[in-house]
XYZ file of C-alpha atoms in Angstrom:
712
model
C 27.647 66.322 20.882
C 29.785 65.463 23.874
C 32.797 67.665 24.512
C 35.886 66.346 26.269
C 38.574 68.981 27.006
C 42.043 68.009 25.747
C 44.588 70.386 27.296
C 48.315 70.214 26.606
C 49.982 67.631 28.838
C 51.808 69.604 31.524
C 52.055 66.846 34.117
C 55.865 66.909 34.104
C 56.235 70.685 34.286
C 57.685 72.081 37.520
C 57.625 75.829 38.047
C 59.935 77.781 40.311
C 58.806 80.555 42.616
C 59.685 83.345 40.150
C 57.197 82.074 37.567
C 54.574 81.262 40.177
C 54.747 84.874 41.322
C 53.386 85.905 37.903
C 50.132 84.058 38.443
C 48.253 86.702 40.425
C 49.290 89.487 38.043
C 48.143 87.469 35.007
C 44.898 86.479 36.732
C 44.077 90.101 37.539
C 44.925 91.202 33.987
C 42.774 88.437 32.468
C 39.786 89.553 34.529
C 40.305 93.230 33.675
C 40.628 92.423 29.944
C 37.394 90.419 30.067
C 35.683 93.219 32.016
C 36.734 95.887 29.495
C 35.290 93.805 26.653
C 32.006 93.314 28.490
C 31.715 97.018 29.319
C 32.398 97.862 25.674
C 29.465 95.623 24.697
C 27.113 97.577 26.953
C 27.127 95.332 30.010
C 26.985 96.941 33.474
C 28.612 96.242 36.825
C 27.213 93.421 38.893
C 25.782 95.703 41.566
C 23.775 97.741 39.038
C 20.546 96.969 37.202
C 19.209 98.214 33.918
C 16.223 97.573 31.707
C 18.266 95.748 29.101
C 19.244 93.141 31.648
C 22.876 93.020 30.485
C 24.290 92.668 33.980
C 26.966 90.105 34.858
C 27.504 89.111 38.525
C 31.282 88.950 38.015
C 31.566 92.316 36.310
C 33.107 93.883 39.408
C 36.677 94.913 40.309
C 38.993 91.924 40.751
C 39.312 92.586 44.490
C 35.541 92.177 44.922
C 35.316 88.812 43.162
C 34.478 85.810 45.345
C 37.498 83.617 46.001
C 35.914 80.856 43.954
C 35.857 83.152 40.889
C 39.403 84.373 41.477
C 40.461 80.731 41.530
C 39.263 80.295 37.905
C 41.426 83.229 36.774
C 44.406 81.990 38.762
C 44.119 78.451 37.411
C 43.855 79.789 33.862
C 46.956 81.940 34.369
C 48.872 79.081 35.980
C 47.969 76.662 33.192
C 49.026 79.240 30.562
C 52.487 79.444 32.132
C 52.711 75.651 32.370
C 51.763 75.228 28.693
C 54.441 77.704 27.604
C 57.053 75.794 29.587
C 55.779 72.426 28.311
C 56.107 73.683 24.713
C 59.740 74.568 25.302
C 59.520 78.307 25.848
C 61.703 79.935 28.496
C 60.406 82.786 30.624
C 63.185 84.895 32.092
C 62.356 87.513 34.737
C 63.794 90.978 34.051
C 66.864 92.069 35.990
C 64.930 95.181 37.013
C 61.203 95.874 36.864
C 60.373 96.679 33.258
C 57.512 98.914 34.300
C 58.061 101.400 31.508
C 56.811 98.694 29.144
C 53.424 98.995 30.836
C 52.984 102.663 30.032
C 50.743 104.582 29.963
C 48.999 102.687 32.756
C 52.063 101.050 34.351
C 52.309 103.500 37.223
C 48.557 103.293 37.787
C 48.784 99.526 38.182
C 51.539 99.799 40.739
C 49.608 102.479 42.629
C 46.641 100.135 42.889
C 48.857 97.254 43.993
C 50.574 99.407 46.631
C 47.221 100.589 47.962
C 45.940 97.008 48.114
C 48.984 95.901 50.122
C 48.475 98.772 52.560
C 44.798 97.936 53.031
C 45.798 94.359 53.754
C 48.312 95.431 56.400
C 51.363 94.619 54.268
C 53.448 97.833 54.290
C 56.688 95.963 53.553
C 55.304 94.516 50.332
C 53.825 97.898 49.430
C 57.203 99.542 49.946
C 58.988 97.021 47.731
C 56.626 97.288 44.743
C 56.365 101.081 44.948
C 60.126 101.559 45.316
C 60.774 99.401 42.263
C 58.225 101.391 40.272
C 59.853 104.685 41.236
C 62.943 103.598 39.300
C 60.801 103.849 36.169
C 58.508 106.683 37.301
C 60.651 108.850 39.636
C 58.356 111.885 39.379
C 55.091 110.102 40.132
C 53.722 111.956 43.163
C 51.256 109.268 44.228
C 53.959 106.591 44.186
C 56.127 108.792 46.405
C 53.198 109.337 48.761
C 52.600 105.604 48.964
C 56.297 104.991 49.598
C 56.197 107.414 52.513
C 53.020 105.871 53.886
C 54.436 102.344 53.591
C 57.537 103.407 55.520
C 55.418 105.120 58.161
C 53.240 102.056 58.631
C 56.305 99.827 58.922
C 57.762 102.061 61.652
C 60.468 103.842 59.629
C 59.183 107.263 60.670
C 62.196 109.434 59.894
C 62.598 108.058 56.381
C 58.885 108.528 55.773
C 59.077 112.098 57.001
C 61.982 112.945 54.689
C 60.068 111.673 51.635
C 56.859 113.513 52.499
C 58.695 116.677 53.538
C 60.401 116.705 50.124
C 56.968 116.630 48.476
C 55.869 119.617 50.533
C 59.050 121.521 49.703
C 58.301 120.928 46.014
C 54.955 122.652 46.449
C 52.662 119.639 46.805
C 50.082 120.890 49.312
C 47.411 118.285 48.548
C 45.719 116.332 51.301
C 47.689 113.127 50.715
C 51.096 114.839 51.005
C 50.345 117.121 53.953
C 48.293 114.510 55.762
C 50.967 111.872 55.345
C 53.592 114.289 56.682
C 51.349 115.119 59.641
C 51.035 111.415 60.390
C 54.819 111.071 60.709
C 54.897 113.811 63.348
C 52.151 111.985 65.189
C 54.278 108.832 65.135
C 57.206 110.806 66.523
C 54.943 112.117 69.272
C 53.988 108.586 70.281
C 57.578 107.333 70.136
C 59.159 110.223 72.071
C 59.786 109.942 75.806
C 60.885 113.514 76.656
C 57.847 115.715 77.483
C 59.159 118.669 75.460
C 59.666 116.498 72.373
C 56.230 114.962 72.744
C 54.562 118.345 73.020
C 56.406 119.713 69.984
C 55.654 116.737 67.761
C 51.974 116.687 68.729
C 51.631 120.399 68.008
C 53.365 119.996 64.616
C 51.079 117.113 63.663
C 47.948 119.014 64.664
C 49.092 122.120 62.768
C 49.735 120.192 59.542
C 46.409 118.365 59.709
C 44.617 121.665 60.325
C 46.454 123.428 57.467
C 45.498 120.654 55.078
C 41.871 120.675 56.192
C 41.571 124.454 55.855
C 43.194 124.403 52.408
C 41.426 121.384 50.937
C 38.374 120.708 53.093
C 39.462 117.073 53.079
C 37.517 114.736 55.333
C 40.328 112.551 56.636
C 42.719 115.385 57.492
C 39.745 117.176 59.051
C 38.901 114.320 61.400
C 42.557 113.957 62.365
C 42.765 117.703 63.021
C 39.753 117.364 65.299
C 41.207 114.407 67.194
C 44.598 116.009 67.791
C 42.979 119.317 68.669
C 41.028 117.542 71.390
C 44.220 115.929 72.727
C 45.784 119.418 72.859
C 42.873 120.652 74.983
C 41.078 122.558 72.209
C 37.703 120.955 72.941
C 35.398 123.511 71.322
C 37.422 123.705 68.108
C 37.689 119.918 67.920
C 33.935 119.455 68.279
C 33.290 122.131 65.633
C 35.575 120.479 63.069
C 34.155 117.039 63.892
C 30.619 118.309 63.258
C 31.703 119.889 59.949
C 33.362 116.706 58.795
C 30.398 114.549 59.808
C 28.054 116.878 57.960
C 29.762 116.286 54.626
C 30.461 112.550 55.035
C 27.934 110.257 53.362
C 28.779 106.541 53.141
C 26.160 106.099 50.400
C 28.064 108.336 47.983
C 31.628 107.950 49.256
C 34.298 106.402 47.036
C 35.183 104.125 49.955
C 32.301 103.544 52.410
C 34.705 101.987 54.927
C 36.497 105.277 55.592
C 33.212 107.181 55.593
C 31.799 105.041 58.418
C 35.116 105.141 60.294
C 35.158 108.944 60.026
C 31.579 109.243 61.298
C 32.451 106.937 64.197
C 35.488 109.009 65.146
C 33.443 112.225 64.942
C 30.910 110.646 67.303
C 33.671 109.787 69.784
C 34.924 113.378 69.751
C 31.464 114.674 70.768
C 31.124 111.781 73.261
C 28.177 110.090 71.544
C 29.242 106.583 72.527
C 26.294 104.625 71.138
C 26.468 106.298 67.731
C 30.227 105.654 67.636
C 29.612 101.985 68.408
C 27.085 101.627 65.557
C 29.297 103.376 63.023
C 32.410 101.377 63.955
C 30.396 98.160 63.583
C 29.391 99.176 60.040
C 32.993 100.026 59.173
C 34.148 96.674 60.537
C 31.616 94.785 58.409
C 32.977 96.444 55.249
C 36.653 96.204 56.245
C 36.640 92.576 57.320
C 39.336 91.734 54.774
C 41.317 94.944 55.318
C 43.305 94.371 58.515
C 45.688 97.250 57.763
C 42.805 99.716 57.590
C 41.148 98.231 60.688
C 44.386 98.714 62.626
C 44.619 102.302 61.372
C 41.092 103.093 62.502
C 41.620 101.605 65.955
C 44.598 103.813 66.673
C 42.694 107.095 66.832
C 39.806 105.408 68.609
C 42.120 104.167 71.352
C 43.701 107.606 71.744
C 40.270 109.164 72.203
C 39.067 106.509 74.629
C 42.162 107.013 76.757
C 41.663 110.775 76.626
C 38.109 110.376 77.939
C 39.168 107.577 80.354
C 36.612 105.217 78.819
C 36.746 101.414 78.807
C 38.097 100.033 75.497
C 36.542 96.586 75.672
C 33.499 97.569 73.615
C 35.841 98.700 70.815
C 37.620 95.329 70.858
C 34.212 93.710 70.374
C 32.921 95.854 67.489
C 36.213 96.669 65.722
C 38.561 93.709 66.225
C 41.827 93.293 64.354
C 41.983 89.750 62.955
C 44.425 87.374 64.544
C 47.679 86.462 62.847
C 47.969 82.667 62.942
C 51.303 80.846 62.915
C 50.897 77.215 61.906
C 52.773 73.926 62.027
C 51.586 70.402 61.347
C 52.335 66.890 60.202
C 52.809 65.975 56.572
C 50.376 63.480 55.108
C 51.724 59.964 55.543
C 53.993 58.580 52.854
C 52.667 55.350 51.352
C 53.421 52.504 53.740
C 54.455 54.688 56.710
C 54.626 52.689 59.941
C 53.261 53.522 62.368
C 50.670 55.687 60.616
C 50.429 59.281 61.862
C 48.317 61.278 59.386
C 46.722 58.791 56.962
C 45.231 60.267 53.752
C 41.780 59.083 54.836
C 41.781 61.704 57.602
C 42.482 64.653 55.296
C 38.866 65.829 55.126
C 38.343 65.776 58.900
C 41.587 67.678 59.528
C 40.741 70.254 56.837
C 37.352 70.918 58.446
C 38.957 71.228 61.880
C 41.517 73.757 60.573
C 38.713 75.833 59.052
C 36.782 75.733 62.330
C 39.872 76.773 64.298
C 40.468 79.759 61.986
C 36.842 80.768 62.359
C 37.065 80.519 66.152
C 40.040 82.897 66.406
C 38.993 85.072 63.434
C 42.265 84.181 61.738
C 42.591 85.822 58.335
C 46.387 86.179 58.110
C 48.452 83.022 58.259
C 52.128 82.039 58.327
C 53.187 78.479 57.535
C 55.433 76.384 55.329
C 53.827 74.478 52.444
C 54.501 70.785 52.982
C 52.026 68.173 51.769
C 49.278 67.583 54.280
C 48.638 70.004 57.114
C 50.498 73.048 55.748
C 48.697 73.030 52.411
C 45.354 72.361 54.099
C 45.985 75.418 56.281
C 46.693 77.684 53.292
C 43.648 76.330 51.462
C 41.464 77.040 54.490
C 42.787 80.610 54.568
C 41.928 81.002 50.881
C 38.363 79.858 51.530
C 38.052 82.621 54.146
C 39.532 85.216 51.779
C 42.589 85.444 54.012
C 46.260 86.094 53.323
C 48.890 83.384 53.156
C 52.531 83.993 53.968
C 54.542 80.961 52.867
C 57.857 80.600 54.707
C 60.035 77.874 53.189
C 63.158 76.658 55.022
C 65.019 76.389 51.697
C 64.451 76.797 47.959
C 61.071 75.769 46.566
C 62.305 73.062 44.204
C 64.304 71.256 46.876
C 61.489 71.738 49.390
C 59.061 70.219 46.882
C 61.260 67.119 46.527
C 61.684 66.643 50.270
C 58.304 67.720 51.652
C 55.687 67.700 48.867
C 56.334 65.025 46.235
C 56.857 62.378 48.939
C 53.100 61.754 48.832
C 51.042 61.557 45.614
C 48.561 64.238 44.579
C 50.008 67.305 46.333
C 52.315 68.895 43.772
C 49.747 71.015 41.926
C 48.154 72.070 45.218
C 51.605 73.227 46.329
C 51.940 75.315 43.166
C 48.530 76.904 43.709
C 49.409 77.786 47.303
C 52.625 79.506 46.193
C 50.869 81.260 43.327
C 48.174 82.657 45.585
C 50.445 83.593 48.508
C 50.835 87.201 49.554
C 54.549 86.485 49.854
C 56.922 83.541 49.673
C 60.038 83.806 51.864
C 62.980 81.432 51.427
C 64.902 81.301 54.695
C 68.077 79.513 53.490
C 69.566 78.954 50.065
C 69.752 75.202 50.613
C 68.908 72.436 53.033
C 71.510 70.775 55.198
C 71.752 67.581 57.181
C 70.365 66.996 60.645
C 67.048 68.845 60.411
C 68.624 72.184 61.281
C 67.110 73.920 58.246
C 63.599 73.019 59.431
C 64.376 74.120 62.985
C 65.746 77.433 61.708
C 62.752 77.810 59.406
C 60.349 77.262 62.320
C 62.049 79.995 64.355
C 62.010 82.523 61.507
C 58.422 81.597 60.653
C 57.291 82.324 64.203
C 59.247 85.575 64.439
C 57.868 86.929 61.157
C 54.331 86.101 62.279
C 54.845 87.938 65.570
C 56.256 90.987 63.764
C 53.185 91.041 61.512
C 50.828 90.786 64.487
C 52.625 93.690 66.173
C 52.364 95.838 63.041
C 48.604 95.305 63.037
C 48.229 95.630 66.793
C 46.436 92.271 66.871
C 46.895 88.915 68.556
C 49.264 86.127 67.556
C 47.657 82.680 67.733
C 49.447 79.366 67.299
C 47.777 76.385 65.625
C 49.166 72.885 65.074
C 48.036 69.574 63.613
C 49.900 67.220 65.918
C 49.506 63.698 67.248
C 50.902 64.711 70.646
C 54.061 62.636 70.386
C 57.712 63.540 70.056
C 58.809 63.968 66.480
C 61.561 62.362 64.448
C 64.058 65.183 65.012
C 64.554 68.931 65.344
C 62.361 71.178 63.304
C 59.329 68.887 63.341
C 55.854 69.653 64.639
C 56.587 68.677 68.249
C 59.705 70.828 68.280
C 57.851 73.843 66.856
C 54.959 73.512 69.321
C 57.372 73.551 72.254
C 59.579 76.337 70.861
C 56.646 78.637 70.091
C 54.866 77.874 73.342
C 58.039 78.762 75.259
C 57.834 82.310 73.863
C 54.334 82.813 75.279
C 52.404 82.119 72.080
C 49.111 80.363 72.901
C 49.025 77.082 70.966
C 45.883 75.187 69.968
C 46.225 71.643 68.668
C 44.149 69.569 66.256
C 44.922 65.885 66.401
C 45.351 63.936 63.189
C 41.898 62.416 63.555
C 40.466 65.907 63.127
C 39.410 66.434 66.729
C 38.461 69.937 67.867
C 41.388 72.228 68.611
C 42.624 72.061 72.202
C 45.411 73.791 74.142
C 48.830 72.279 73.541
C 50.338 70.013 76.155
C 54.069 69.963 76.711
C 55.755 67.629 74.218
C 58.656 65.429 75.111
C 61.850 66.908 73.702
C 62.876 65.366 70.417
C 66.379 63.956 70.357
C 68.797 66.276 68.601
C 70.608 64.672 65.682
C 73.556 66.710 64.583
C 71.762 69.973 63.842
C 73.896 72.983 63.182
C 74.136 75.680 65.814
C 71.832 78.639 65.221
C 73.794 81.669 66.363
C 73.655 85.442 66.057
C 76.548 87.167 64.292
C 77.763 90.756 64.467
C 80.038 92.292 61.872
C 81.356 95.788 62.528
C 83.576 98.211 60.681
C 85.226 101.393 61.977
C 84.359 104.093 59.454
C 87.404 106.322 58.864
C 90.029 103.791 59.914
C 91.658 103.702 56.468
C 92.395 107.428 56.701
C 94.196 107.251 60.047
C 97.786 108.402 60.092
C 100.390 105.968 61.388
C 100.741 107.697 64.819
C 96.954 107.418 65.294
C 96.869 103.614 65.020
C 98.036 102.926 68.621
C 95.480 105.440 69.900
C 92.781 103.625 67.887
C 93.728 100.312 69.481
C 93.755 101.776 72.977
C 90.603 103.868 72.854
C 88.366 102.475 70.094
C 89.045 98.782 70.561
C 89.247 99.367 74.299
C 85.713 100.756 74.170
C 84.579 97.667 72.235
C 85.999 95.447 74.977
C 84.546 97.540 77.801
C 81.081 97.266 76.249
C 81.002 93.521 76.911
C 81.299 94.156 80.626
C 78.763 96.983 80.676
C 76.229 95.212 78.460
C 76.553 92.074 80.620
C 76.795 89.698 77.690
C 79.347 86.978 77.036
C 79.846 86.114 73.373
C 80.711 82.673 72.099
C 83.571 84.170 70.098
C 85.057 87.592 69.404
C 87.628 88.522 66.826
C 89.113 91.652 65.244
C 91.219 92.382 62.177
C 92.358 95.975 62.018
C 89.125 97.944 62.012
C 86.834 94.904 61.618
C 84.809 93.076 64.258
C 83.346 89.574 64.102
C 81.444 88.504 67.207
C 79.245 85.416 67.675
C 76.454 85.232 70.259
C 74.308 82.323 71.360
C 71.211 84.520 71.535
C 69.847 87.207 69.193
C 68.711 89.260 72.189
C 72.272 89.428 73.538
C 73.566 90.417 70.099
C 71.155 93.310 69.602
C 71.653 94.622 73.153
C 75.410 94.653 72.679
C 75.201 96.145 69.180
C 73.037 99.059 70.293
C 75.103 99.709 73.421
C 78.293 99.740 71.341
C 76.779 101.980 68.668
C 75.559 104.465 71.309
C 78.932 104.700 73.013
C 80.813 105.159 69.732
C 78.421 107.949 68.691
C 78.627 109.660 72.093
C 82.435 109.555 72.423
C 84.418 112.733 71.651
C 87.129 111.090 69.614
C 89.107 114.276 69.098
C 89.837 114.282 72.837
C 91.687 110.991 72.292
C 93.721 112.285 69.385
C 91.527 110.624 66.752
C 89.363 112.123 63.958
C 86.182 113.664 65.316
C 84.070 111.877 62.694
C 85.283 108.379 63.569
C 82.218 106.135 63.452
C 81.061 102.533 63.335
C 78.592 100.554 61.264
C 77.182 97.263 62.542
C 75.379 94.429 60.759
C 73.474 91.605 62.478
C 72.364 88.245 61.144
C 71.279 84.946 62.690
C 71.460 81.537 61.132
C 72.774 77.996 61.309
C 76.550 77.623 61.191
C 79.150 74.886 61.532
C 81.029 74.878 64.809
C 84.555 73.618 64.392
C 88.006 73.679 65.913
C 89.992 76.026 63.687
C 93.521 74.604 63.320
C 94.944 78.026 62.374
C 93.758 80.089 65.336
C 93.572 76.941 67.531
C 90.171 77.625 69.016
C 86.513 77.134 68.224
C 85.168 78.979 65.207
C 81.813 79.395 63.472
C 81.760 79.110 59.678
C 79.270 78.651 56.850
C 77.221 80.481 54.234
C 75.282 82.416 56.853
C 78.530 83.915 58.152
C 79.216 85.176 54.634
C 75.705 86.585 54.444
C 76.199 88.542 57.658
C 79.501 89.925 56.375
C 77.808 91.225 53.191
C 75.262 93.324 55.103
C 77.858 95.412 56.943
C 79.256 97.304 53.887
C 75.756 98.570 52.941
C 74.975 99.784 56.473
C 75.142 103.587 56.938
C 77.802 104.862 59.389
C 76.496 105.161 62.931
C 73.632 102.716 62.332
C 72.791 99.077 63.026
C 71.196 97.033 60.230
C 69.842 93.501 60.556
C 68.727 90.733 58.253
C 65.099 89.661 58.127
C 66.003 86.402 59.859
C 67.717 88.247 62.705
C 64.757 90.610 63.103
C 62.422 87.621 63.234
C 64.429 85.745 65.849
C 64.972 88.835 67.992
C 61.241 89.641 67.799
C 60.081 86.121 68.642
C 59.486 87.028 72.287
C 56.957 89.764 73.161
C 57.866 92.992 74.890
C 61.322 93.537 73.427
C 63.107 96.867 73.793
C 64.131 97.105 70.142
C 62.164 97.716 66.987
C 63.036 96.724 63.438
C 62.057 99.143 60.664
C 62.040 97.803 57.119
C 64.695 99.330 54.874
C 63.902 97.313 51.745
C 65.545 94.756 49.496
C 69.113 96.040 49.542
C 71.793 94.849 47.103
C 74.517 93.276 49.206
C 78.237 93.771 48.786
C 80.291 91.795 46.226
C 77.283 90.884 44.092
C 75.731 88.742 46.819
C 72.174 89.439 45.628
C 69.449 91.400 47.374
C 68.399 90.939 50.961
C 65.433 92.063 53.052
C 67.082 94.429 55.546
C 65.917 96.213 58.699
C 67.100 99.251 60.630
C 67.392 98.565 64.360
C 66.097 101.196 66.784
C 65.224 101.455 70.433
C 61.595 101.416 71.448
C 61.089 104.460 73.621
C 57.397 105.353 73.483
C 55.335 104.233 76.456
C 52.108 105.259 74.728
C 52.872 103.151 71.661
C 53.270 99.989 73.702
C 49.907 100.510 75.362
C 48.182 100.951 72.020
C 49.128 97.512 70.851
C 52.621 97.606 69.344
C 54.640 99.830 67.091
C 52.625 98.836 64.052
C 49.213 99.912 65.322
C 48.309 102.702 62.983
C 45.873 105.519 62.797
C 42.840 106.857 60.930
C 43.036 106.521 57.149
C 46.711 107.514 56.816
C 47.602 106.407 60.291
C-alpha cells in the first residue's frame, strides 16, 4: 500500500526568534529520549559491537551525530513548534529561566551546554547560560567553575579570579577549582607590564598548579605545573613532572582523547622531543577539528614553550591550526523580474559550490553573516555542511528582516527559519529598520567587528568572503559598501562572482552614492558619583575642578567631539569615531581616579562612571539650544547603560565594542560582563567592561583571547 504523508498545513506560520531558539534544545532532547529507549531495549552505542547485533549507528551522543542526522531532529522539532502555532496554541517564553522545572537533571543539562560552548570557543554564550542557571542552582560548584572559566576565556580575568577564589575559600580544593584559579593568575602574568607584577603572578600560578597536582594527581594541572615550572627556570622539576604525567596519560582509555593527546604533546615539548610533539599535536588536531576553543587553549602553552626554547613556531601553525573566522556579505537572489539581473536563481547551485570551496580553502568553520535570501543563507548552509558554527547578525528584528530581505524571493522563508534555528547565536543590532539604508550599513559594521572580536578570542585569522558582481551597489549597506568598508580595516577579502567563479581577491569598488543614511556616531554618557551629596559651598568647587578636568581632557587626549553637553553632574558627548570616544573615556576615567579630590575641597570618594554606545542617530538643528544635536533611540540606549556601570569604570555596549574592535591592534580590550538589565525597564543588553591592553606577551601570542592548555 502506498503511503503519502499528510502533515498539518503550516505554510502560513511565521516564527519569531524566541521560538526558533527552542529548536536545538528540542532536537537534542528528542535524540536523547530516543537513545534512552534504545538502550533500555538492549541496544549498544554505535561504536561498539556485540554478538546480538543490536547496534545502531546513530546511538551516539548528540554532539557526535553527523550533521545530516542532526538535521532530521531539528526539522522534527521545528515542525512540532509550527504545528502547535498553526493549531492556535501560544508559546510564551518564561521571564526568567525556569530551570528548576528540569530538576533533577536541569543543572546537568546546563553544565553540558556550557562545556559545549567553551569547546566551541564561545565563552560569552557559555557565561550567559551558566549565569542564568545559577539563579536556580546557586550552590552548584561545577556551574560556578564554568562561570569562572567562561569569564577567564573572555578576558574578564579579575571577575573570574574572584569567583574561583571564593570556591577555594569555601574549601573546594578539587582540580577544577584550583586549576581554574591558577589559570587566572597566568592570565594576569601575561597581561602585566611591570616586571615585579609579572614575576609574582607567574609564581602564584605555578604554585597553585603544583598544589593541585600534588593533592589530586590530576593530569591537566600537572602538565601546567610542568610548563610554568620550566618558565621559572626549574628545568629538572618540570621534566620530572612532565614524565610522570605522560606515564599516566593514555588516549585509548581517556574520557576525552583530545586532551590526552594534547597533554602528551606538551610533555614532549617540555623534554624537547620535537618530532614526538609534532605527531601528538597532529592527533589532537584531528580529534578537535570542530573544537576551536580547545584548539586555541592548546596552542597557548605550546607557543609559550616554543618561545622559551627559541624554536620556530611555523610547524605548530601547520599541525595545530586554529580555524579561520569568516565574515561574509553577498547579494540577495534576484527578485522576479529584476532588471538588470544580478544573481539569477539559476546560478544558485554554482554559487553554493563556490562558497563551500572557499570555506574549505581557508578552513573556515566559524562564520558571521546576516541571513538574507540568496548568498547569506547559502553561506550558513555551507557552514552547516562542514559542521561549522553560524553567527547570524541581523540589522533589525527578524520578522521585519524577513519581509524586507527574505520573502522578496519565493522559496527562501523556511530555509531562513532553519538557519536561525541552527545558529549558535542570533544578534539583532537595532530594534527597527529606518530609511536610507543606514540600518544595513550599521549592521555591516557591527557584523565585521563581532567577527574580528571572535577571531581575536580564538587567536586565529579573520577572513572576508563576498558574493559580489563587482559593481557599485544600490546604496549604503549593500555588498559593495561592505567589501570596501571591511577591506579598509585590513581584512583580506575574497570574492565569488554571481556566476559562481572561483574566489578571487577583492578589487576596489566604486563608492555607492549615499542616500540620506543616518549618522553613525559614538556616544558617551557620564555621571559624577557623589554629586547629589555635595553641600552647597562645594558646588562651585565641583564646577571649577571636576568639570574643568573634563574640559582639560579634550586637549590632552587630542580629540575633538562633535558635541559636548553637561547638566549638573551629567555628561553627554558625541564623537564621530568610536576610537576617539574610547580613548577619551579611558583618559578621563584615569584622571578622575588619580585626582586627590580632598585637596580641592571635595569628597575624597568622588568618582565617575562612563557608558559608551555607537549607533545611527538623527542629526538636527535643535531650536532650543540653537545648535546641532544628535537624537534617536540609540541615544536613549546609551543613556540607559550609564546607571548600571560601576563607579570608576567604563562600560560599553556590544555594538560599541564591535565598532571599536573593527581595526586590528587596538589599545583597548572589551571583557564581557553579561546581559545586564538596563535602567528604567529598558530590557537587557549585552555589555562589556573596557580595559587597557598592557601585556606585550599576550599580543605576540595571537590576541587576548588565545587561551591555554585545557583550562587555559
